[in-house]
Coordinates of C-alpha atoms and ligand atoms in Angstrom, one line a residue:
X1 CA -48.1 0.0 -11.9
X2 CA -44.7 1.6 -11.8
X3 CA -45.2 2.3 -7.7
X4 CA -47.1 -1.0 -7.4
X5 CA -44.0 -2.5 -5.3
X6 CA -43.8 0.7 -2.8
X7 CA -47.7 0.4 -2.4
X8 CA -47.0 -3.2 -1.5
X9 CA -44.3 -2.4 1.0
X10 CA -46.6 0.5 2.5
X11 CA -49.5 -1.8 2.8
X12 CA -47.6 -4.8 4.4
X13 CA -45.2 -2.3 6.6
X14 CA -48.7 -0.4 8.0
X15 CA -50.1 -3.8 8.6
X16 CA -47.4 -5.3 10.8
X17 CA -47.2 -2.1 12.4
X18 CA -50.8 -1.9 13.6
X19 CA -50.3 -5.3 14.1
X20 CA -47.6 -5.2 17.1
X21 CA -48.9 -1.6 18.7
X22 CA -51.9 -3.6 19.3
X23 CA -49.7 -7.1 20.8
X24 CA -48.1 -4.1 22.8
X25 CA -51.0 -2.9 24.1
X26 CA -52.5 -6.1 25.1
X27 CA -49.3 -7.0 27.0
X28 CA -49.4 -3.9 28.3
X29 CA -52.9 -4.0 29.8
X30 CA -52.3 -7.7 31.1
X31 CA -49.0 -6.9 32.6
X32 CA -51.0 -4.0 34.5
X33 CA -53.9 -6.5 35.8
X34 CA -51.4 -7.2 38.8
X35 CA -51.3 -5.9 42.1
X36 CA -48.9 -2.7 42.3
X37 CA -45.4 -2.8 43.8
X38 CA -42.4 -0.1 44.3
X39 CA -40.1 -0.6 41.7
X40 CA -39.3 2.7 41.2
X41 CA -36.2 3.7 43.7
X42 CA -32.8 3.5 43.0
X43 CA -32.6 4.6 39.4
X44 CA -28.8 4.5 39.1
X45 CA -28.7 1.0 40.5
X46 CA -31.7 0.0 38.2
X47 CA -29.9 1.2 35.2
X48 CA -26.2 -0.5 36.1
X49 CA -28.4 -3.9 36.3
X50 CA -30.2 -3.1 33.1
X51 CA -26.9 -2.8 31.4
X52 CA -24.9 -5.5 33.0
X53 CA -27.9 -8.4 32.9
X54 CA -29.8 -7.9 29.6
X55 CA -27.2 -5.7 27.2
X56 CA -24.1 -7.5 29.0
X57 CA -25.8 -10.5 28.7
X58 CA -23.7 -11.0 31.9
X59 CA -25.2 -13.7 33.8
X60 CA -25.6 -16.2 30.4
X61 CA -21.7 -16.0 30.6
X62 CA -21.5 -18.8 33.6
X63 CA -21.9 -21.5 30.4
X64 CA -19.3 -20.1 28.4
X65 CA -20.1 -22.1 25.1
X66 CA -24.0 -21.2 24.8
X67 CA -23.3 -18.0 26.2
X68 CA -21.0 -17.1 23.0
X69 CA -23.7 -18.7 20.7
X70 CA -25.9 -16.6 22.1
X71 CA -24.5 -13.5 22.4
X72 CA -23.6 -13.9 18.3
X73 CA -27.5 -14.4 17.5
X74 CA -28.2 -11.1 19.9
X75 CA -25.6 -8.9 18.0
X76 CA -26.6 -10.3 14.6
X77 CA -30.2 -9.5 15.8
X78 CA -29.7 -5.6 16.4
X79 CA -26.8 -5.0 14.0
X80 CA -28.6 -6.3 11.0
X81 CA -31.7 -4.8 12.1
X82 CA -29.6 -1.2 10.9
X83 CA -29.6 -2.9 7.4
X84 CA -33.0 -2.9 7.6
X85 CA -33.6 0.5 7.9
X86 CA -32.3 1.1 4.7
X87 CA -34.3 -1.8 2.8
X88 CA -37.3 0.4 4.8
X89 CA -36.2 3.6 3.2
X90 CA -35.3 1.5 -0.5
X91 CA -39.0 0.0 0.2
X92 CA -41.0 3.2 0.5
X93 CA -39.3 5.4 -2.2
X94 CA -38.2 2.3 -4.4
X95 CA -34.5 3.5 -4.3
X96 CA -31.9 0.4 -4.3
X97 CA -28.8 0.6 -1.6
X98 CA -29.6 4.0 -0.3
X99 CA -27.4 4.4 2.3
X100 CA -24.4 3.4 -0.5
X101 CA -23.4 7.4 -1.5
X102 CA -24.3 8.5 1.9
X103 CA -20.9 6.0 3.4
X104 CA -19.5 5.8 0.2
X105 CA -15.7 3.5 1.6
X106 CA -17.5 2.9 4.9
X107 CA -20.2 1.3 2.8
X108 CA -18.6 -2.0 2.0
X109 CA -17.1 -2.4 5.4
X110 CA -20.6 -1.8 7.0
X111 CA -21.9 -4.7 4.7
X112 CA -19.1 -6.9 5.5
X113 CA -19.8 -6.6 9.4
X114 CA -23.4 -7.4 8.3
X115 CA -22.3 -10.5 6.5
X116 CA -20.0 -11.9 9.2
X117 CA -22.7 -11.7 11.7
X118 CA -25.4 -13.2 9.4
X119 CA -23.2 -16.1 9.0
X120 CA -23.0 -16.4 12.5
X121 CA -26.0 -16.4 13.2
X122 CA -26.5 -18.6 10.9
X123 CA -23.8 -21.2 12.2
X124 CA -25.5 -20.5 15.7
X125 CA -28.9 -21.1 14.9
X126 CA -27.9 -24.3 13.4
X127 CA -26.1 -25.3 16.6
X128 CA -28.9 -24.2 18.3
X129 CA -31.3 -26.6 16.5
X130 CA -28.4 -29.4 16.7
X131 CA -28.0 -29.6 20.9
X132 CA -32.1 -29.0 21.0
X133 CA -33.2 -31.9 18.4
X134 CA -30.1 -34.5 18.0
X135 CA -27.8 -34.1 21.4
X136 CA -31.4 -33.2 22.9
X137 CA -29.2 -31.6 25.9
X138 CA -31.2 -32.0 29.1
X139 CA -32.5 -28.9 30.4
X140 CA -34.2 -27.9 27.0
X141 CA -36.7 -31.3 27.9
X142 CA -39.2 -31.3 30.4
X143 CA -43.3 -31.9 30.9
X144 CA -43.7 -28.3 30.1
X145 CA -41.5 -28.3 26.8
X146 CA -43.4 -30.5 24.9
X147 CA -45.5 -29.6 21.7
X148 CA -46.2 -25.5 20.9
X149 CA -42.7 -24.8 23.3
X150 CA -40.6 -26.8 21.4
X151 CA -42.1 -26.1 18.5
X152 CA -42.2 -22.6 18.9
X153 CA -38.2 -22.7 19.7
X154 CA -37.6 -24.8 16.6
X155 CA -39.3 -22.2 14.6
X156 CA -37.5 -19.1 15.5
X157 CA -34.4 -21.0 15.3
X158 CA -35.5 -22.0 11.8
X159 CA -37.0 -18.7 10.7
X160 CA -33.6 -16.7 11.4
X161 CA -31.4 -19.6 9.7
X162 CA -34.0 -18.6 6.5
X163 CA -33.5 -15.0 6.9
X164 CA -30.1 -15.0 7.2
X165 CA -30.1 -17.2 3.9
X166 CA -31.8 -14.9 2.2
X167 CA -30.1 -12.0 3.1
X168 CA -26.5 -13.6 2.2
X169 CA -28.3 -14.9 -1.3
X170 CA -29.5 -11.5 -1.6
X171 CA -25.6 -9.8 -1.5
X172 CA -24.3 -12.5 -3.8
X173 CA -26.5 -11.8 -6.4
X174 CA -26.5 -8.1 -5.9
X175 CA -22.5 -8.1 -5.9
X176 CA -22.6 -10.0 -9.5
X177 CA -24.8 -7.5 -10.8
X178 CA -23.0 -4.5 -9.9
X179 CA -19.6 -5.7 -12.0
X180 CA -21.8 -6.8 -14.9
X181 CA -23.2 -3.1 -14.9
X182 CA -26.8 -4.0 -14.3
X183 CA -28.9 -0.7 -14.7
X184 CA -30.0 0.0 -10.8
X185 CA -27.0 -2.0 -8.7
X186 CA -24.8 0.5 -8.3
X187 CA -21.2 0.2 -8.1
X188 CA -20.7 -0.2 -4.0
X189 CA -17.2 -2.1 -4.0
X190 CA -16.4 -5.6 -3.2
X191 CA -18.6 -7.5 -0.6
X192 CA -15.9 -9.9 0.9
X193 CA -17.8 -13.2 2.9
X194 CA -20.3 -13.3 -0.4
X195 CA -17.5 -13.1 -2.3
X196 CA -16.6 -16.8 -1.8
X197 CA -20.6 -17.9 -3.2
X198 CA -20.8 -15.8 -6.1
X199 CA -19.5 -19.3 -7.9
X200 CA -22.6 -20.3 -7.0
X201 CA -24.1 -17.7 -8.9
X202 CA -22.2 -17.0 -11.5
X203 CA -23.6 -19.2 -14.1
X204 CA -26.9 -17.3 -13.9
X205 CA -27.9 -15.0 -16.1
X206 CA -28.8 -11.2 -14.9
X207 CA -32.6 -12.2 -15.2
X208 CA -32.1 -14.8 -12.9
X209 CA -30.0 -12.9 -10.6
X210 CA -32.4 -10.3 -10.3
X211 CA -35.2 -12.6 -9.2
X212 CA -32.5 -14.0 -6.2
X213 CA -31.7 -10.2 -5.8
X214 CA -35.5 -9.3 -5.7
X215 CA -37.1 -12.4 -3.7
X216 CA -33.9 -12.3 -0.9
X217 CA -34.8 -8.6 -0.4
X218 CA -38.3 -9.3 0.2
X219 CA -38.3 -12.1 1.5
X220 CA -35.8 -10.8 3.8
X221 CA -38.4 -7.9 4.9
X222 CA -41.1 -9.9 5.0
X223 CA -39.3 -12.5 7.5
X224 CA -38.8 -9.4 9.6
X225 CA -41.9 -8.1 9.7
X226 CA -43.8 -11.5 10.7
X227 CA -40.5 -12.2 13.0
X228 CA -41.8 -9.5 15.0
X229 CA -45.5 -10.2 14.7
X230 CA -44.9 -13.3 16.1
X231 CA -42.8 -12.6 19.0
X232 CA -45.7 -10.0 20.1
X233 CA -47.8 -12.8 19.4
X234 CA -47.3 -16.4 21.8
X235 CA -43.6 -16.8 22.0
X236 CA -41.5 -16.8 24.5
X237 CA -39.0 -14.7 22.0
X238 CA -40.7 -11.3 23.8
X239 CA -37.5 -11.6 25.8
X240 CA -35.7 -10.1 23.4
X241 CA -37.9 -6.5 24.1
X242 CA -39.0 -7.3 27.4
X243 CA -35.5 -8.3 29.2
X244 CA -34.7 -4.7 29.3
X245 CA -37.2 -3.2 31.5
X246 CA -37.8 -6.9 33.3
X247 CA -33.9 -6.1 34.3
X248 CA -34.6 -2.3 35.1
X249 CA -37.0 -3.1 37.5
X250 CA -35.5 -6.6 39.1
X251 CA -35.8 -6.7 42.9
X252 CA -32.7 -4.8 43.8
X253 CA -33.4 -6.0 47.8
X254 CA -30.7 -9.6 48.7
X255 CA -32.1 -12.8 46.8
X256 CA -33.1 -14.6 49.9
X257 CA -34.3 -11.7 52.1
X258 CA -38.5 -12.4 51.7
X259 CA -40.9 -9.7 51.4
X260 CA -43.1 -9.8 53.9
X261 CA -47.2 -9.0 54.2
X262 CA -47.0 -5.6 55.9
X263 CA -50.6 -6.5 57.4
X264 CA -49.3 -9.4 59.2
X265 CA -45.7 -7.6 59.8
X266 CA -48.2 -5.3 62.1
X267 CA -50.1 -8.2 64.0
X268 CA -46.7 -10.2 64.6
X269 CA -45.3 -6.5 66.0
X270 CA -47.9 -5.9 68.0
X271 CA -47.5 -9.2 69.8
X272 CA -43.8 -8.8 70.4
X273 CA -44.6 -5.1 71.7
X274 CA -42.7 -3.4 69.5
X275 CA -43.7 0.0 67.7
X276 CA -45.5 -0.3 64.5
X277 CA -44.5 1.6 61.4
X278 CA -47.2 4.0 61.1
X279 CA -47.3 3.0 57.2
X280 CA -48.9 0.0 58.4
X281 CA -51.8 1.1 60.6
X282 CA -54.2 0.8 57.0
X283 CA -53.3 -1.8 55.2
X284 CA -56.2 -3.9 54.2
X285 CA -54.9 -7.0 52.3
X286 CA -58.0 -7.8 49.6
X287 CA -56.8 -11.5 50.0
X288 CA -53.5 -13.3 52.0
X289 CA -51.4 -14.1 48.9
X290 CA -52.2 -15.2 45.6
X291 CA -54.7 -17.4 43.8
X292 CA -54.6 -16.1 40.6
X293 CA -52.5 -13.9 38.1
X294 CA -54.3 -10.8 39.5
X295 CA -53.6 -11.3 42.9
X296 CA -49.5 -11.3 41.8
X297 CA -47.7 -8.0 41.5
X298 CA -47.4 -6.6 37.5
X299 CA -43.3 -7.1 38.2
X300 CA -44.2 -10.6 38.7
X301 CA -46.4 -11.1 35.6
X302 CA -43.7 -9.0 33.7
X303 CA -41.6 -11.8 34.8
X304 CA -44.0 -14.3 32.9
X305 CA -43.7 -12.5 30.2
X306 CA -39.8 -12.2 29.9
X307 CA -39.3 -16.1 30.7
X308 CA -37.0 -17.6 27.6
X309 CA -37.6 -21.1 28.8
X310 CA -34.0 -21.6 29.0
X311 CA -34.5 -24.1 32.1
X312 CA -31.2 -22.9 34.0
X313 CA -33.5 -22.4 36.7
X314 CA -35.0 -25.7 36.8
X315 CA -31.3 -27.8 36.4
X316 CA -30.6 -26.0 39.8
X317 CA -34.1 -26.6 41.3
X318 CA -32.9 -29.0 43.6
X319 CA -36.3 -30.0 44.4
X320 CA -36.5 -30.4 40.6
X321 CA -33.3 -32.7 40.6
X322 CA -34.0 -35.2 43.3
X323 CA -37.6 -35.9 41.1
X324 CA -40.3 -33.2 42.8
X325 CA -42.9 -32.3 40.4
X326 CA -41.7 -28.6 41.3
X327 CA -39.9 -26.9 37.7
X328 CA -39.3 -22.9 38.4
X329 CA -39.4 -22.6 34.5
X330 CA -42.9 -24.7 34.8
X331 CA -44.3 -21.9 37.2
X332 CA -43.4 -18.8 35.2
X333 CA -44.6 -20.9 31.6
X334 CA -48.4 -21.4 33.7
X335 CA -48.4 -17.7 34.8
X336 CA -47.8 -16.3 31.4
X337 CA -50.2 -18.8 30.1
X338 CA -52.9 -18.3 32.7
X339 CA -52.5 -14.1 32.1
X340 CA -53.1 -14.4 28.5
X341 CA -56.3 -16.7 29.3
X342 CA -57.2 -13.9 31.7
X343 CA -56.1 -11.7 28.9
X344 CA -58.7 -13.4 26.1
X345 CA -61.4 -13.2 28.7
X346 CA -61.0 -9.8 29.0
X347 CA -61.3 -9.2 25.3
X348 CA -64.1 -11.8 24.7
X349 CA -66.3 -11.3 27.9
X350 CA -65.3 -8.4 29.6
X351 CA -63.5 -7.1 32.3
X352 CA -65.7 -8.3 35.2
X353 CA -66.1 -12.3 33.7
X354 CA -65.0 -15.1 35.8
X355 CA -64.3 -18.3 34.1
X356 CA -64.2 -20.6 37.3
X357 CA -60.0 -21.0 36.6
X358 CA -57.2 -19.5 39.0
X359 CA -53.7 -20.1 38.5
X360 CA -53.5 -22.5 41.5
X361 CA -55.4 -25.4 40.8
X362 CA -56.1 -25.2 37.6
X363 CA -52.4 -24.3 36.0
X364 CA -49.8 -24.6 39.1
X365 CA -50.9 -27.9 41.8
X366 CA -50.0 -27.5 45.5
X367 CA -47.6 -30.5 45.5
X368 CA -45.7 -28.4 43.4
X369 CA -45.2 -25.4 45.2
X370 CA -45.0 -27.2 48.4
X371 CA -42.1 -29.1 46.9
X372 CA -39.8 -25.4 46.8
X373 CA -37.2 -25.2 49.3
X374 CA -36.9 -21.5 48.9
X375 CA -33.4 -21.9 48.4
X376 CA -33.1 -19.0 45.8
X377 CA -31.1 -20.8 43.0
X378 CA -33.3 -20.5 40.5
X379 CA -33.2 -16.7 40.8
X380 CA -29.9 -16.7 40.9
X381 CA -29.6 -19.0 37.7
X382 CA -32.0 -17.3 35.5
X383 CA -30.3 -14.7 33.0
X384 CA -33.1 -12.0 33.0
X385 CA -33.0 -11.8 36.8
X386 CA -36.6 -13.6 37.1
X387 CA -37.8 -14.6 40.2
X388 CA -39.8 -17.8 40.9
X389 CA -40.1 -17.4 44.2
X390 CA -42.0 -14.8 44.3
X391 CA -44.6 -16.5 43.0
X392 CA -44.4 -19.9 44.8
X393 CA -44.1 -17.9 48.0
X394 CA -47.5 -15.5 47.1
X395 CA -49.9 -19.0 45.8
X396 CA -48.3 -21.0 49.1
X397 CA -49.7 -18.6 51.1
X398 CA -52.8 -18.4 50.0
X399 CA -53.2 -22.3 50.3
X400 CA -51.9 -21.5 54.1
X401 CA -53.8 -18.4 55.1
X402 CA -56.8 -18.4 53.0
X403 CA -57.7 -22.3 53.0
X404 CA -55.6 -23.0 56.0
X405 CA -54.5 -26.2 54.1
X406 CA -50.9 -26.3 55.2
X407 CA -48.9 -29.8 54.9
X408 CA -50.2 -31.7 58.6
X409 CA -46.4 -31.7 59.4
X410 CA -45.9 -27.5 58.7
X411 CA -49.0 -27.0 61.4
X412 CA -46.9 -28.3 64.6
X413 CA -44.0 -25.9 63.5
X414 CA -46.6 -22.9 63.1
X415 CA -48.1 -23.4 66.7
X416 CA -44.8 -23.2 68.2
X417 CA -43.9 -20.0 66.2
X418 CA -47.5 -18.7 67.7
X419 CA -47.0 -19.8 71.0
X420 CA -43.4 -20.1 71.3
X421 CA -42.0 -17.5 68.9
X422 CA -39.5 -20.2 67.4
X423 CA -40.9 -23.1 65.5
X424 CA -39.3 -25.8 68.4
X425 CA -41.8 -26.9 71.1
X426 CA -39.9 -25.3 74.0
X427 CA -41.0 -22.7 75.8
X428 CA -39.1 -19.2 75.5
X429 CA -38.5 -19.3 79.3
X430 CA -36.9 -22.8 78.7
X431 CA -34.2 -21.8 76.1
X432 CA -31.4 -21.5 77.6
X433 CA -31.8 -24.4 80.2
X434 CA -28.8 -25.7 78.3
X435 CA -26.6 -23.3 79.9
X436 CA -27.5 -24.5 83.4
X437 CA -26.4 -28.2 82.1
X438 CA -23.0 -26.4 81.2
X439 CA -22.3 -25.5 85.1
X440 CA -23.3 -28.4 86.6
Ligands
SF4_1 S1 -36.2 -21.6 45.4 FE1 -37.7 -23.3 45.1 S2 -38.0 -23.3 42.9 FE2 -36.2 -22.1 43.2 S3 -34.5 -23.5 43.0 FE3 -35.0 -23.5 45.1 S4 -36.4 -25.1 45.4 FE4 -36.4 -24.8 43.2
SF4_2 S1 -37.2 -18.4 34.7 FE1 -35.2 -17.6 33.9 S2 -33.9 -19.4 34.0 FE2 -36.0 -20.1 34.2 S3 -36.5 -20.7 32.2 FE3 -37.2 -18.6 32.5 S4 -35.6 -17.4 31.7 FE4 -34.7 -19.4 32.0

């Protein structure tokens, strides 16, 4: 009985763990179901945009007020997560405050830190919930935003408000304790933000305290653990992991320059006469663009995966603003929802099982990715460098070359590229009868 609490904490600690190396995996093995690409060249550039975007946080910084909201919650996140490894450590060997002796002055000034942040995060969080729920501020609404999205925003906002509380309740108790001389709450000086709500506490007597103490530490863990069950799970809180290497491996190449099908890159040369990268003499496309999530790259479905549902992307869409169906955050919501279908399938039915769905048609509609101007301002909007586009561009043309079901007004302007090499109806040898006009 006396180890009863450790077993606990092994039991529930080994759980959660097997838990997320298996979410990991599946991710993993779902993000890898896309069609290879070369994200692999320029390291040092890779690494100065992994550092700038997703640890800088630099782009949310263009909306100063939510940017600083923000970047409290991230701090909190990964500082307080240090405190953690020492309730991990006072979990598995039962020991209380471990790291105490180890800092001994620095102790109370780590804790402090600790506090300030949890009561930012706290004050964040609650902001957070106020502009979502009550100012309901535009870009958090939408068609894709209704029911498990906003829910599932709502209750990571809510779930780190409750952890924060208990890890506050959990010092102010604790600090009582320690000047009463409770046996086990060692003497660690003053704690100075839970200092102002041990009135709160200080009618209790030690029993009482202790339970506070006892239930804020574990529920404190607890919350952890299942925090991060559940962002491996269905939540769009796997940005918080996933930003990094979604940054690392952005598209380095200018936002507007288009990657083009190296297959038809070939055909188009050939026409013109001009030599042909030797690269190119193979290449075998299995399909013209993309259908479904496999026929996107894995940097794309990485993408999906990253998405925080923010909508910056869509309040600059501005086929989005003047009322086309089109939403950027819409498209990378349907990929990641379509992959984890794909995903299930996989798991349920095997590898090789077809369940009649595709992204396009069943998830994303052709009047909305007809509706994209390819203007680039989502991708330049969207804090963890993702790139809509991409993916418009890939399903659009497979709709174009696959099913040849381009809009009737598109098909004039292709002829005349075909025919004429520009998409006007003159021919080349007629181009510059406008200068003759200027000497007459
Ligand atoms: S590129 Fe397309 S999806 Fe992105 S903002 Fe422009 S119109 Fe919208
Ligand atoms: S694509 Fe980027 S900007 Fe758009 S909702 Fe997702 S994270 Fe936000």
């Amino acid at each position: 009985m006396e180890f009863l609490p450790q077993v606990i904490f092994l039991l529930l600690l080994s759980a959660s763990g097997f838990f997320i190396t298996k979410s990991i995996l599946r991710i993993r093995r779902n993000i890898l179901l896309g069609r290879d690409i070369n994200r692999y060249d320029r390291p040092g550039e890779r690494l100065k945009m992994m550092t700038l975007v997703a640890l800088g946080q630099k782009k949310m910084f263009k909306r100063p007020l939510p940017a600083i909201l923000h970047l409290f919650v991230y701090v909190g996140f990964i500082i307080i997560n240090i405190e953690v490894l020492e309730i991990i450590i006072d979990g598995l060997f039962g020991t209380h405050r471990i790291f105490a002796p180890v800092f001994k002055g620095l102790y109370p000034s780590l804790i402090n830190i600790f506090e300030f942040l949890a009561i930012s995060v706290l004050v964040s969080c609650a902001i957070f919930l106020v502009r979502r729920n009550i100012i309901k501020v535009k870009r958090f609404d939408g068609e894709e935003m209704k029911r498990w999205p906003k829910l599932d925003a709502n209750i990571i906002l809510s779930i780190e408000i409750f952890l924060m509380i208990c890890f506050l309740s959990m010092n102010t108790s604790d600090g009582i304790l320690q000047t009463r001389g409770s046996e086990h709450y060692i003497a660690t000086g003053d704690f100075f933000f839970t200092g102002f709500l041990k009135p709160l506490f200080n009618g209790l007597d030690n029993s009482e305290l202790i339970f506070i103490e006892r239930f804020g530490w574990w529920a404190h863990i607890i919350g952890i653990l299942a925090f991060a069950m559940y962002v491996f799970t269905d939540s769009k809180h796997l940005h918080i992991f996933i930003a990094f290497p979604n940054t690392y491996f952005s598209k380095l190449d200018p936002a507007g320059r288009l990657s083009n099908m190296p297959e038809v890159t070939k055909e188009v040369k050939l026409m013109l006469n001009l030599p042909v990268d030797a690269g190119n003499d193979n290449a075998a496309p299995g399909r013209f663009g993309a259908k479904d999530v496999q026929d996107l790259t894995w940097k794309n479905l990485m993408e999906a995966y990253s998405c925080t549902e923010c909508g910056r992307c869509t309040s600059q869409c501005p086929a989005n603003l003047t009322g086309k169906k089109l939403s950027p955050r819409k498209i990378m919501m349907d990929t990641r929802d379509r992959l984890e279908e794909v995903g299930r399938n996989i798991e349920e039915k095997g590898k090789d099982h077809q369940d009649g769905k595709s992204l396009l048609g069943d998830y994303i509609t052709v009047e909305e990715i007809m509706a994209c101007t390819t203007c680039n301002a989502c991708v330049e909007a969207c804090p963890v460098n993702i790139d809509p586009v991409s993916i418009i561009l890939q399903l659009r043309r497979f709709k174009i070359m696959e099913e040849s079901q381009a809009p009737a007004s598109w098909n004039g302007m292709f002829s005349n590229i075909e025919n004429n090499f520009a998409p006007w109806k003159f021919s080349p040898s007629d181009r510059l009868n406008w200068v003759q006009k200027l000497n007459q």
